[in-house]
JSON list of C-alpha atoms in Angstrom, two decimals:
[
{"chain": "B", "resi": 1, "resn": "MET", "atom": "CA", "xyz": [-26.40, 35.62, -32.72]},
{"chain": "B", "resi": 2, "resn": "ALA", "atom": "CA", "xyz": [-27.18, 32.72, -30.42]},
{"chain": "B", "resi": 3, "resn": "GLU", "atom": "CA", "xyz": [-25.06, 30.41, -32.58]},
{"chain": "B", "resi": 4, "resn": "GLN", "atom": "CA", "xyz": [-22.03, 32.71, -32.28]},
{"chain": "B", "resi": 5, "resn": "GLN", "atom": "CA", "xyz": [-22.34, 32.77, -28.50]},
{"chain": "B", "resi": 6, "resn": "GLN", "atom": "CA", "xyz": [-22.63, 28.99, -28.45]},
{"chain": "B", "resi": 7, "resn": "GLN", "atom": "CA", "xyz": [-19.49, 28.69, -30.61]},
{"chain": "B", "resi": 8, "resn": "ARG", "atom": "CA", "xyz": [-17.56, 31.04, -28.31]},
{"chain": "B", "resi": 9, "resn": "ARG", "atom": "CA", "xyz": [-18.57, 28.94, -25.30]},
{"chain": "B", "resi": 10, "resn": "ASN", "atom": "CA", "xyz": [-17.49, 25.75, -27.05]},
{"chain": "B", "resi": 11, "resn": "ASN", "atom": "CA", "xyz": [-14.16, 27.30, -28.07]},
{"chain": "B", "resi": 12, "resn": "LYS", "atom": "CA", "xyz": [-13.48, 28.43, -24.51]},
{"chain": "B", "resi": 13, "resn": "LYS", "atom": "CA", "xyz": [-14.27, 25.00, -23.12]},
{"chain": "B", "resi": 14, "resn": "GLY", "atom": "CA", "xyz": [-12.09, 23.34, -25.76]},
{"chain": "B", "resi": 15, "resn": "SER", "atom": "CA", "xyz": [-9.14, 25.65, -25.11]},
{"chain": "B", "resi": 16, "resn": "ARG", "atom": "CA", "xyz": [-9.32, 25.00, -21.36]},
{"chain": "B", "resi": 17, "resn": "THR", "atom": "CA", "xyz": [-9.16, 21.25, -21.74]},
{"chain": "B", "resi": 18, "resn": "LYS", "atom": "CA", "xyz": [-6.37, 21.49, -24.32]},
{"chain": "B", "resi": 19, "resn": "GLU", "atom": "CA", "xyz": [-4.45, 23.86, -22.08]},
{"chain": "B", "resi": 20, "resn": "LYS", "atom": "CA", "xyz": [-4.68, 21.43, -19.15]},
{"chain": "B", "resi": 21, "resn": "GLU", "atom": "CA", "xyz": [-3.50, 18.53, -21.30]},
{"chain": "B", "resi": 22, "resn": "VAL", "atom": "CA", "xyz": [-0.61, 20.49, -22.79]},
{"chain": "B", "resi": 23, "resn": "GLU", "atom": "CA", "xyz": [0.48, 22.07, -19.51]},
{"chain": "B", "resi": 24, "resn": "TRP", "atom": "CA", "xyz": [1.35, 18.89, -17.58]},
{"chain": "B", "resi": 25, "resn": "GLN", "atom": "CA", "xyz": [3.23, 16.11, -19.31]},
{"chain": "B", "resi": 26, "resn": "GLU", "atom": "CA", "xyz": [3.75, 12.63, -17.94]},
{"chain": "B", "resi": 27, "resn": "ARG", "atom": "CA", "xyz": [6.49, 10.21, -18.91]},
{"chain": "B", "resi": 28, "resn": "VAL", "atom": "CA", "xyz": [6.83, 6.68, -17.65]},
{"chain": "B", "resi": 29, "resn": "VAL", "atom": "CA", "xyz": [10.49, 5.94, -16.90]},
{"chain": "B", "resi": 30, "resn": "GLN", "atom": "CA", "xyz": [10.18, 2.37, -15.69]},
{"chain": "B", "resi": 31, "resn": "ILE", "atom": "CA", "xyz": [7.58, -0.37, -15.28]},
{"chain": "B", "resi": 32, "resn": "ARG", "atom": "CA", "xyz": [8.56, -3.38, -13.22]},
{"chain": "B", "resi": 33, "resn": "ARG", "atom": "CA", "xyz": [6.73, -6.54, -12.32]},
{"chain": "B", "resi": 34, "resn": "VAL", "atom": "CA", "xyz": [7.20, -7.11, -8.61]},
{"chain": "B", "resi": 35, "resn": "THR", "atom": "CA", "xyz": [6.18, -10.06, -6.48]},
{"chain": "B", "resi": 36, "resn": "LYS", "atom": "CA", "xyz": [5.20, -10.47, -2.88]},
{"chain": "B", "resi": 37, "resn": "VAL", "atom": "CA", "xyz": [5.47, -13.90, -1.33]},
{"chain": "B", "resi": 38, "resn": "VAL", "atom": "CA", "xyz": [2.33, -14.75, 0.60]},
{"chain": "B", "resi": 39, "resn": "LYS", "atom": "CA", "xyz": [0.98, -17.91, 2.22]},
{"chain": "B", "resi": 40, "resn": "GLY", "atom": "CA", "xyz": [-0.66, -19.17, -0.98]},
{"chain": "B", "resi": 41, "resn": "GLY", "atom": "CA", "xyz": [2.29, -18.42, -3.27]},
{"chain": "B", "resi": 42, "resn": "LYS", "atom": "CA", "xyz": [3.44, -15.28, -5.05]},
{"chain": "B", "resi": 43, "resn": "LYS", "atom": "CA", "xyz": [1.28, -12.21, -5.58]},
{"chain": "B", "resi": 44, "resn": "LEU", "atom": "CA", "xyz": [2.19, -10.28, -8.75]},
{"chain": "B", "resi": 45, "resn": "SER", "atom": "CA", "xyz": [1.87, -6.50, -9.07]},
{"chain": "B", "resi": 46, "resn": "PHE", "atom": "CA", "xyz": [3.40, -3.69, -11.12]},
{"chain": "B", "resi": 47, "resn": "ARG", "atom": "CA", "xyz": [5.50, -0.71, -10.07]},
{"chain": "B", "resi": 48, "resn": "ALA", "atom": "CA", "xyz": [5.60, 2.37, -12.33]},
{"chain": "B", "resi": 49, "resn": "VAL", "atom": "CA", "xyz": [8.05, 5.25, -12.00]},
{"chain": "B", "resi": 50, "resn": "VAL", "atom": "CA", "xyz": [6.48, 8.34, -13.58]},
{"chain": "B", "resi": 51, "resn": "ILE", "atom": "CA", "xyz": [7.85, 11.86, -14.06]},
{"chain": "B", "resi": 52, "resn": "VAL", "atom": "CA", "xyz": [5.39, 14.75, -14.28]},
{"chain": "B", "resi": 53, "resn": "GLY", "atom": "CA", "xyz": [6.35, 18.25, -15.43]},
{"chain": "B", "resi": 54, "resn": "ASN", "atom": "CA", "xyz": [5.08, 21.37, -17.17]},
{"chain": "B", "resi": 55, "resn": "GLU", "atom": "CA", "xyz": [8.35, 22.44, -18.89]},
{"chain": "B", "resi": 56, "resn": "LYS", "atom": "CA", "xyz": [8.04, 25.79, -17.07]},
{"chain": "B", "resi": 57, "resn": "GLY", "atom": "CA", "xyz": [10.08, 25.07, -13.97]},
{"chain": "B", "resi": 58, "resn": "GLN", "atom": "CA", "xyz": [7.91, 22.51, -12.17]},
{"chain": "B", "resi": 59, "resn": "VAL", "atom": "CA", "xyz": [8.65, 18.79, -12.04]},
{"chain": "B", "resi": 60, "resn": "GLY", "atom": "CA", "xyz": [7.89, 15.81, -9.80]},
{"chain": "B", "resi": 61, "resn": "VAL", "atom": "CA", "xyz": [8.70, 12.10, -9.53]},
{"chain": "B", "resi": 62, "resn": "GLY", "atom": "CA", "xyz": [6.04, 9.61, -8.53]},
{"chain": "B", "resi": 63, "resn": "VAL", "atom": "CA", "xyz": [5.88, 5.87, -7.87]},
{"chain": "B", "resi": 64, "resn": "GLY", "atom": "CA", "xyz": [2.72, 3.83, -8.16]},
{"chain": "B", "resi": 65, "resn": "LYS", "atom": "CA", "xyz": [2.00, 0.16, -7.46]},
{"chain": "B", "resi": 66, "resn": "ALA", "atom": "CA", "xyz": [-1.08, -1.74, -8.59]},
{"chain": "B", "resi": 67, "resn": "ALA", "atom": "CA", "xyz": [-2.26, -5.11, -9.87]},
{"chain": "B", "resi": 68, "resn": "ASP", "atom": "CA", "xyz": [-2.30, -3.77, -13.44]},
{"chain": "B", "resi": 69, "resn": "VAL", "atom": "CA", "xyz": [0.03, -1.44, -15.36]},
{"chain": "B", "resi": 70, "resn": "ILE", "atom": "CA", "xyz": [-2.58, 1.26, -16.07]},
{"chain": "B", "resi": 71, "resn": "GLY", "atom": "CA", "xyz": [-3.49, 1.53, -12.38]},
{"chain": "B", "resi": 72, "resn": "ALA", "atom": "CA", "xyz": [0.19, 1.73, -11.41]},
{"chain": "B", "resi": 73, "resn": "VAL", "atom": "CA", "xyz": [0.81, 4.54, -13.92]},
{"chain": "B", "resi": 74, "resn": "LYS", "atom": "CA", "xyz": [-2.25, 6.48, -12.68]},
{"chain": "B", "resi": 75, "resn": "LYS", "atom": "CA", "xyz": [-1.06, 6.18, -9.08]},
{"chain": "B", "resi": 76, "resn": "GLY", "atom": "CA", "xyz": [2.44, 7.23, -10.15]},
{"chain": "B", "resi": 77, "resn": "VAL", "atom": "CA", "xyz": [1.07, 10.35, -11.88]},
{"chain": "B", "resi": 78, "resn": "ALA", "atom": "CA", "xyz": [-0.97, 11.26, -8.78]},
{"chain": "B", "resi": 79, "resn": "ASP", "atom": "CA", "xyz": [2.11, 10.77, -6.57]},
{"chain": "B", "resi": 80, "resn": "GLY", "atom": "CA", "xyz": [4.26, 12.85, -8.95]},
{"chain": "B", "resi": 81, "resn": "ARG", "atom": "CA", "xyz": [1.79, 15.75, -8.85]},
{"chain": "B", "resi": 82, "resn": "LYS", "atom": "CA", "xyz": [1.89, 15.68, -5.03]},
{"chain": "B", "resi": 83, "resn": "ASN", "atom": "CA", "xyz": [5.69, 15.91, -5.02]},
{"chain": "B", "resi": 84, "resn": "VAL", "atom": "CA", "xyz": [6.22, 18.77, -7.48]},
{"chain": "B", "resi": 85, "resn": "VAL", "atom": "CA", "xyz": [9.28, 21.00, -6.94]},
{"chain": "B", "resi": 86, "resn": "GLU", "atom": "CA", "xyz": [10.04, 24.46, -8.35]},
{"chain": "B", "resi": 87, "resn": "VAL", "atom": "CA", "xyz": [13.18, 24.77, -10.48]},
{"chain": "B", "resi": 88, "resn": "PRO", "atom": "CA", "xyz": [14.79, 28.21, -10.87]},
{"chain": "B", "resi": 89, "resn": "LEU", "atom": "CA", "xyz": [15.76, 28.65, -14.53]},
{"chain": "B", "resi": 90, "resn": "THR", "atom": "CA", "xyz": [18.05, 31.28, -16.08]},
{"chain": "B", "resi": 91, "resn": "LYS", "atom": "CA", "xyz": [17.26, 33.29, -19.21]},
{"chain": "B", "resi": 92, "resn": "SER", "atom": "CA", "xyz": [19.19, 30.72, -21.29]},
{"chain": "B", "resi": 93, "resn": "ASN", "atom": "CA", "xyz": [16.95, 27.91, -19.92]},
{"chain": "B", "resi": 94, "resn": "SER", "atom": "CA", "xyz": [19.76, 26.49, -17.81]},
{"chain": "B", "resi": 95, "resn": "ILE", "atom": "CA", "xyz": [20.39, 26.18, -14.09]},
{"chain": "B", "resi": 96, "resn": "PRO", "atom": "CA", "xyz": [21.90, 29.08, -12.11]},
{"chain": "B", "resi": 97, "resn": "HIS", "atom": "CA", "xyz": [25.00, 27.23, -10.80]},
{"chain": "B", "resi": 98, "resn": "PRO", "atom": "CA", "xyz": [26.70, 23.80, -10.69]},
{"chain": "B", "resi": 99, "resn": "ILE", "atom": "CA", "xyz": [25.12, 21.36, -8.25]},
{"chain": "B", "resi": 100, "resn": "ASN", "atom": "CA", "xyz": [25.27, 17.74, -7.11]},
{"chain": "B", "resi": 101, "resn": "GLY", "atom": "CA", "xyz": [22.40, 15.64, -5.85]},
{"chain": "B", "resi": 102, "resn": "ALA", "atom": "CA", "xyz": [22.03, 12.25, -4.18]},
{"chain": "B", "resi": 103, "resn": "GLY", "atom": "CA", "xyz": [19.20, 9.75, -3.94]},
{"chain": "B", "resi": 104, "resn": "GLY", "atom": "CA", "xyz": [19.78, 6.24, -2.59]},
{"chain": "B", "resi": 105, "resn": "GLY", "atom": "CA", "xyz": [22.97, 4.89, -4.17]},
{"chain": "B", "resi": 106, "resn": "ALA", "atom": "CA", "xyz": [22.76, 7.30, -7.11]},
{"chain": "B", "resi": 107, "resn": "GLN", "atom": "CA", "xyz": [24.51, 10.63, -7.44]},
{"chain": "B", "resi": 108, "resn": "VAL", "atom": "CA", "xyz": [23.97, 13.23, -10.15]},
{"chain": "B", "resi": 109, "resn": "MET", "atom": "CA", "xyz": [26.36, 16.01, -11.13]},
{"chain": "B", "resi": 110, "resn": "MET", "atom": "CA", "xyz": [24.89, 18.95, -13.07]},
{"chain": "B", "resi": 111, "resn": "ARG", "atom": "CA", "xyz": [26.55, 21.98, -14.66]},
{"chain": "B", "resi": 112, "resn": "PRO", "atom": "CA", "xyz": [24.95, 24.93, -16.47]},
{"chain": "B", "resi": 113, "resn": "ALA", "atom": "CA", "xyz": [25.63, 25.12, -20.21]},
{"chain": "B", "resi": 114, "resn": "SER", "atom": "CA", "xyz": [25.66, 27.89, -22.80]},
{"chain": "B", "resi": 115, "resn": "PRO", "atom": "CA", "xyz": [22.68, 28.38, -25.14]},
{"chain": "B", "resi": 116, "resn": "GLY", "atom": "CA", "xyz": [22.54, 25.84, -27.95]},
{"chain": "B", "resi": 117, "resn": "THR", "atom": "CA", "xyz": [24.16, 23.03, -25.99]},
{"chain": "B", "resi": 118, "resn": "GLY", "atom": "CA", "xyz": [20.98, 21.07, -25.35]},
{"chain": "B", "resi": 119, "resn": "VAL", "atom": "CA", "xyz": [20.33, 18.52, -22.63]},
{"chain": "B", "resi": 120, "resn": "ILE", "atom": "CA", "xyz": [23.40, 16.34, -22.31]},
{"chain": "B", "resi": 121, "resn": "ALA", "atom": "CA", "xyz": [22.25, 13.69, -19.86]},
{"chain": "B", "resi": 122, "resn": "GLY", "atom": "CA", "xyz": [21.08, 10.12, -19.91]},
{"chain": "B", "resi": 123, "resn": "GLY", "atom": "CA", "xyz": [18.22, 7.98, -18.67]},
{"chain": "B", "resi": 124, "resn": "ALA", "atom": "CA", "xyz": [15.88, 9.26, -16.00]},
{"chain": "B", "resi": 125, "resn": "VAL", "atom": "CA", "xyz": [18.01, 12.38, -15.42]},
{"chain": "B", "resi": 126, "resn": "ARG", "atom": "CA", "xyz": [17.36, 13.52, -19.00]},
{"chain": "B", "resi": 127, "resn": "THR", "atom": "CA", "xyz": [13.61, 12.98, -18.64]},
{"chain": "B", "resi": 128, "resn": "VAL", "atom": "CA", "xyz": [13.43, 14.96, -15.37]},
{"chain": "B", "resi": 129, "resn": "LEU", "atom": "CA", "xyz": [15.42, 17.86, -16.82]},
{"chain": "B", "resi": 130, "resn": "GLU", "atom": "CA", "xyz": [13.38, 18.01, -20.04]},
{"chain": "B", "resi": 131, "resn": "LEU", "atom": "CA", "xyz": [10.07, 18.02, -18.16]},
{"chain": "B", "resi": 132, "resn": "ALA", "atom": "CA", "xyz": [11.42, 20.70, -15.80]},
{"chain": "B", "resi": 133, "resn": "GLY", "atom": "CA", "xyz": [12.00, 22.98, -18.79]},
{"chain": "B", "resi": 134, "resn": "VAL", "atom": "CA", "xyz": [15.80, 22.94, -18.71]},
{"chain": "B", "resi": 135, "resn": "ARG", "atom": "CA", "xyz": [17.12, 23.26, -22.29]},
{"chain": "B", "resi": 136, "resn": "ASN", "atom": "CA", "xyz": [20.90, 23.70, -21.82]},
{"chain": "B", "resi": 137, "resn": "ILE", "atom": "CA", "xyz": [22.68, 21.56, -19.25]},
{"chain": "B", "resi": 138, "resn": "LEU", "atom": "CA", "xyz": [25.48, 19.07, -18.73]},
{"chain": "B", "resi": 139, "resn": "ALA", "atom": "CA", "xyz": [24.66, 16.19, -16.37]},
{"chain": "B", "resi": 140, "resn": "LYS", "atom": "CA", "xyz": [26.33, 12.96, -15.35]},
{"chain": "B", "resi": 141, "resn": "GLN", "atom": "CA", "xyz": [24.98, 9.98, -13.41]},
{"chain": "B", "resi": 142, "resn": "LEU", "atom": "CA", "xyz": [27.43, 8.65, -10.83]},
{"chain": "B", "resi": 143, "resn": "GLY", "atom": "CA", "xyz": [27.04, 5.47, -8.80]},
{"chain": "B", "resi": 144, "resn": "SER", "atom": "CA", "xyz": [23.83, 3.52, -9.25]},
{"chain": "B", "resi": 145, "resn": "SER", "atom": "CA", "xyz": [22.07, 3.24, -12.61]},
{"chain": "B", "resi": 146, "resn": "ASN", "atom": "CA", "xyz": [18.66, 2.65, -10.97]},
{"chain": "B", "resi": 147, "resn": "PRO", "atom": "CA", "xyz": [16.17, 4.99, -12.76]},
{"chain": "B", "resi": 148, "resn": "LEU", "atom": "CA", "xyz": [14.15, 5.75, -9.62]},
{"chain": "B", "resi": 149, "resn": "ASN", "atom": "CA", "xyz": [17.21, 6.68, -7.54]},
{"chain": "B", "resi": 150, "resn": "ASN", "atom": "CA", "xyz": [18.66, 8.76, -10.39]},
{"chain": "B", "resi": 151, "resn": "ALA", "atom": "CA", "xyz": [15.36, 10.64, -10.79]},
{"chain": "B", "resi": 152, "resn": "ARG", "atom": "CA", "xyz": [15.25, 11.28, -7.04]},
{"chain": "B", "resi": 153, "resn": "ALA", "atom": "CA", "xyz": [18.89, 12.44, -7.06]},
{"chain": "B", "resi": 154, "resn": "THR", "atom": "CA", "xyz": [18.06, 14.88, -9.87]},
{"chain": "B", "resi": 155, "resn": "ILE", "atom": "CA", "xyz": [15.06, 16.22, -7.95]},
{"chain": "B", "resi": 156, "resn": "ASP", "atom": "CA", "xyz": [17.28, 16.59, -4.86]},
{"chain": "B", "resi": 157, "resn": "ALA", "atom": "CA", "xyz": [19.78, 18.65, -6.86]},
{"chain": "B", "resi": 158, "resn": "LEU", "atom": "CA", "xyz": [17.09, 20.80, -8.50]},
{"chain": "B", "resi": 159, "resn": "GLN", "atom": "CA", "xyz": [15.52, 21.50, -5.08]},
{"chain": "B", "resi": 160, "resn": "SER", "atom": "CA", "xyz": [18.88, 22.73, -3.77]},
{"chain": "B", "resi": 161, "resn": "LEU", "atom": "CA", "xyz": [19.32, 25.34, -6.53]},
{"chain": "B", "resi": 162, "resn": "ARG", "atom": "CA", "xyz": [19.31, 28.97, -5.42]},
{"chain": "B", "resi": 163, "resn": "THR", "atom": "CA", "xyz": [19.17, 32.18, -7.42]},
{"chain": "B", "resi": 164, "resn": "LEU", "atom": "CA", "xyz": [21.16, 35.33, -6.67]},
{"chain": "B", "resi": 165, "resn": "ALA", "atom": "CA", "xyz": [17.97, 36.94, -5.37]},
{"chain": "B", "resi": 166, "resn": "ASP", "atom": "CA", "xyz": [17.47, 34.08, -2.89]},
{"chain": "B", "resi": 167, "resn": "VAL", "atom": "CA", "xyz": [21.05, 34.35, -1.60]},
{"chain": "B", "resi": 168, "resn": "ALA", "atom": "CA", "xyz": [20.79, 38.15, -1.27]},
{"chain": "B", "resi": 169, "resn": "LYS", "atom": "CA", "xyz": [17.52, 37.82, 0.64]},
{"chain": "B", "resi": 170, "resn": "GLU", "atom": "CA", "xyz": [19.02, 35.23, 3.03]},
{"chain": "B", "resi": 171, "resn": "ARG", "atom": "CA", "xyz": [22.02, 37.46, 3.73]},
{"chain": "B", "resi": 172, "resn": "GLY", "atom": "CA", "xyz": [19.88, 40.59, 4.02]},
{"chain": "B", "resi": 173, "resn": "VAL", "atom": "CA", "xyz": [21.89, 42.56, 1.43]},
{"chain": "B", "resi": 174, "resn": "PRO", "atom": "CA", "xyz": [20.98, 44.04, -1.95]},
{"chain": "B", "resi": 175, "resn": "ILE", "atom": "CA", "xyz": [21.79, 41.92, -5.04]},
{"chain": "B", "resi": 176, "resn": "GLU", "atom": "CA", "xyz": [24.34, 44.53, -6.21]},
{"chain": "B", "resi": 177, "resn": "HIS", "atom": "CA", "xyz": [26.59, 43.67, -3.23]},
{"chain": "B", "resi": 178, "resn": "LEU", "atom": "CA", "xyz": [26.88, 40.06, -4.41]},
{"chain": "B", "resi": 179, "resn": "TYR", "atom": "CA", "xyz": [28.56, 41.13, -7.66]},
{"chain": "B", "resi": 180, "resn": "ALA", "atom": "CA", "xyz": [31.35, 43.03, -5.87]}
]
C-alpha cells in the first residue's frame, strides 16, 4: 500500500517536470561574437537571439549577452519569457487575417493559408511562427535579412492580429453584425 502511494507521488512529480519541459520550447536563432573596444584592447562577448514558445499561441523573442555562449543563451531565454505575446489562432491553425509587421529595417508580410499548406516562411520568421503554434501560413521577409529584426517584425505583426470577437467588442456590436 505504501509503495503504491510512493509510486503515485513519483509519477506525479515526473509528469509535472516533463510537462514544464514540453510546454515551453527554446530555439537559438543566432549566436554572434561581439567586441567592445576598451582601453586595454578588445573585450569579447557573445550575443544570442533566442525564440521561446509553447506552440499554443504564446511566443517571445529574447536577446542575451554574456562572456560565454551558454550564459548568453540563458539570458536570451529569460528575456524571451518576459516578452511573450499572445497569438490568436483560427481553427485551421492559421492567422485570422493578412497582416504586415516591421522591426528595424525588416518587414514581414503574412497571409493566412488553407489547412495542409504548412509554414511557408524562411529564417527567423519560420521559427517564430512554428513556436507560436501556427501550422498553415504564407510569409515573406522584405527588406533586411537580419534574424533579430525579422523575428521582431514577426512579433510586431502577430501582436497586431485581431479576431472578429475583438473587433465586435471594440465597436460595441454583436459579432453577427460584422458578417452583414
